[in-house]
Structures are given as C-alpha cells and as structure tokens.
Amino acid sequence: MAPQRRTATKAPEGNGASERRNRSSTKKDRAPREVQRLWQRPWLRTAGLGAGLVLTALLLWSSLGADDGVAEVLARRGEVVAGRFIEVPCSEDYDSHRRFEGCTPRKCGRGVTDVVITRKEAERIRSIAEKGLSLGGSDGGASILDLHSGALSVGKHFVNLYRYFGDKIQNIFSEEDFQLYREVRQKVQLTIAEAFGISASSLHLTKPTFFSRINSTEARTAHDEYWHAHVDKVTYGSFDYTSLLYLSDYLEDFGGGRFVFMEEGANKTVEPRAGRISFFTSGSENLHRVEKVHWGTRYAITIAFSCNPDHGIEDPTFP
Ligand SMILES: *[C@@H]1O[C@H](CO)[C@@H](O)[C@H](O)[C@H]1NC(C)=O
Ligand SMILES: *[C@@H]1O[C@H](CO)[C@@H](O)[C@H](O)[C@H]1NC(C)=O
C-alpha cells in the first residue's frame, strides 16, 4: 500500500551477505576458476553478451526516459504505482526552524503511490472542486479553492466563499463532501507517516491546503503564475511535508502540467494521474515546478503538513 521502506529492511540482509562472501573468499578462490570454465562454453558466452546488451539498452532507455529526452519519469500516467520511494539527502532548510524530533525530516525524499486513493474517490473529490470553482474562477489560468479558509479565486482576487455565499453554500456542498475530504486527508497523512517512518499524529495539517484548477489561459496576476521553480519550505515556512493528490489525467484531460523535481543533470517528472498521490519533504532537496498547461484543465489538491502544532489547522466542517 504505502511506499516500501527498502533501506530499513535491506540492511540486515546486506550485512549477512557480505559476511558470507568474506568466509567463502578464504576458500582459495575456487569460484572464479569455475566461472572461467563456464565462460568458455560458447552458448553461455552468447547468452551472457545478449543479457549485457539488453541491460545496456534498458539502462539507456530508463535514463533517457521521457520522449523529449530531457527528464526521467518518476511515475508515468499509464502505470499503477504501488508505492515508489526515493530518498534524497535533506537540505539544511529545516535547521532555521524549530525542530520536532520524530517529525522534522531526518530522512528526506519523495514518493508516489496510486493505490491509496481509488480513481472513484478521486472522481468524487474532483466534483467537490468543480462545484466550488464553478462559483468563481480566476481571469488567468490558475484558480484555487481553499475549503479551510474559504478562499476562492474570482477574477483577479479572492473572496471568502462562506461569507460571500452565506447559507446558499449548503446547496452547493454536502455533508458527505466534507466527510470524504477528511477521509482523503487522513489517508494521505498515514501514507506520508509510513513512508518517512514517523508517527501520523506528529503531523499537523497546515495552510495553505487547497484545490487548484489550471487551464491554458494566460496569467493575469502573479497568483496565476504557478510554473516557477520553488521550494515549499521557503515559500511557506510551516511546511515540512507536501503532498499532491491529482484529480485528472495527463494527456487525457490536459497537456503540459507535469510536476518536475529539478535536479542538476536530470529533472524527474511525475505525470499526473487521477488518484495519484505524490509527496515529498518540503525543503530545497525537493526544488520543483509545474509545467505550463497547454490544453485542457488540470485539477489537483495540495495537502501540506507541519511538524509544528502551532501551525496546525482544522479539517473544514460543513457550514
Ligand atoms: C480557463 O478558466 C477561466 C476561469 O478561471 C476561464 O475564464 C477561461 O475561459 C478558461 N480557458 C480555457 C481555455 O478554457
Ligand atoms: C531541468 O529543467 C529546467 C527548467 O525546466 C531546465 O532549464 C533544465 O535544462 C533541465 N535540466 C536538465 C538536465 O534537463
């Protein structure tokens, strides 16, 4: 279900294997000669060379990855990722904030999973975003809806939809919508906690946590400019773990709009897929950007967590 913690389970095996290797190497190096004899059999040599070529081709293919040959793909739209985790060294960004042992990242990295939120759930949660955003929408290509604060993009500004629409909001959203929102938030929180080996209760939902709807319309204000590379912890000091739940499909619902982890030498992309959770530690070890959307409409929800309880926010409740 959640990303595998390979490092933790592998360590003891690895030690055992190297001990065995050390013991057998004292037996006068019998193994290498056997290997040499085997290697002299022509069919084995051919098979070996064949395997080598296939391996080289596979390595080349995976390093080139994307069609544009520029970025590696961490998760493709068409695959179902059962849990993928890549550890990266933590940046020093966390040092300038209060540390919460057992929560503040000591293990950093990024993960993707398609098996925590079903596509059906993603569809239902997307309809919450559609309903809410149909009440407003930015003049530019990027609109947000924040059910916690009530912020909704309208034209070049934001309104508080709870204040603006008052009781009418009960005709738009339902109790079940808010229930689902809470369940999804909970599942995402558990996924992050498991992947980083921390307790879920040490994570506090923080702001901004919001729906986004992006289309190809040109930006009108700075709020519409979502595509710049940034570090979440620099933008929002409270963030320690960031997650995205995608609610539409790359190349089915929209073009462009891939998520890109920016690294020297090789950018790594996550292709959005409805129900896919992408999550990562919020420091500059995970500098990232979102490509401009070229066509269609891209829906996602950003769910952020802080280790500092003072930065915690409540789940939204049905008004
Ligand atoms: C994009 O969304 C805005 C509302 O936020 C809308 O006015 C505009 O027509 C949309 N553009 C396209 C190309 O669909
Ligand atoms: C990574 O992406 C950035 C911005 O899109 C680009 O300028 C850079 O050339 C890319 N790096 C590599 C190695 O592809």
GROMACS .gro file of N, CA and C in nm, residues 2-3 9 32 38 44 79 90 150 180 183 191 196 211 216 241 261 280-281 283 311:
model
   63
    2ALA      N    1   0.167   0.141   0.101
    2ALA     CA    2   0.249   0.261   0.108
    2ALA      C    3   0.386   0.231   0.049
    3PRO      N    4   0.458   0.336   0.019
    3PRO     CA    5   0.591   0.317  -0.039
    3PRO      C    6   0.677   0.224   0.046
    9THR      N    7   1.463  -0.254   0.560
    9THR     CA    8   1.454  -0.399   0.560
    9THR      C    9   1.577  -0.463   0.497
   32PRO      N   10   3.609  -1.819  -0.886
   32PRO     CA   11   3.645  -1.755  -1.012
   32PRO      C   12   3.686  -1.855  -1.120
   38LEU      N   13   3.309  -2.205  -1.706
   38LEU     CA   14   3.173  -2.190  -1.760
   38LEU      C   15   3.173  -2.093  -1.878
   44LEU      N   16   2.693  -2.015  -2.351
   44LEU     CA   17   2.682  -1.929  -2.231
   44LEU      C   18   2.737  -1.790  -2.260
   79GLU      N   19   0.088   0.394  -1.576
   79GLU     CA   20   0.122   0.284  -1.484
   79GLU      C   21   0.050   0.302  -1.351
   90CYS      N   22   1.874   1.535   0.298
   90CYS     CA   23   1.799   1.652   0.344
   90CYS      C   24   1.881   1.780   0.323
  150GLY      N   25  -1.188   2.924   0.316
  150GLY     CA   26  -1.298   2.971   0.232
  150GLY      C   27  -1.250   3.046   0.108
  180LEU      N   28  -1.574   1.306   0.294
  180LEU     CA   29  -1.478   1.249   0.201
  180LEU      C   30  -1.345   1.325   0.206
  183GLU      N   31  -1.154   1.213   0.503
  183GLU     CA   32  -1.101   1.076   0.486
  183GLU      C   33  -0.978   1.076   0.398
  191THR      N   34  -0.005   0.781   0.475
  191THR     CA   35   0.091   0.743   0.370
  191THR      C   36   0.226   0.812   0.392
  196PHE      N   37   0.801   0.791   0.570
  196PHE     CA   38   0.915   0.857   0.634
  196PHE      C   39   0.944   0.800   0.773
  211PHE      N   40  -0.753   2.321  -0.334
  211PHE     CA   41  -0.775   2.267  -0.468
  211PHE      C   42  -0.717   2.365  -0.569
  216SER      N   43  -0.511   2.665  -1.983
  216SER     CA   44  -0.405   2.727  -2.063
  216SER      C   45  -0.420   2.878  -2.077
  241TYR      N   46   0.617   1.860   0.510
  241TYR     CA   47   0.586   1.755   0.412
  241TYR      C   48   0.475   1.809   0.321
  261PHE      N   49   1.059   1.756  -1.047
  261PHE     CA   50   1.162   1.775  -0.945
  261PHE      C   51   1.285   1.820  -1.020
  280PHE      N   52   0.645   1.464  -0.072
  280PHE     CA   53   0.788   1.487  -0.058
  280PHE      C   54   0.816   1.579   0.060
  281THR      N   55   0.937   1.575   0.109
  281THR     CA   56   0.977   1.669   0.214
  281THR      C   57   0.988   1.808   0.150
  283GLY      N   58   1.169   2.085   0.190
  283GLY     CA   59   1.291   2.167   0.180
  283GLY      C   60   1.349   2.169   0.039
  311HIS      N   61   0.121   2.552   1.395
  311HIS     CA   62   0.084   2.582   1.256
  311HIS      C   63  -0.029   2.494   1.206
   0.00000   0.00000   0.00000
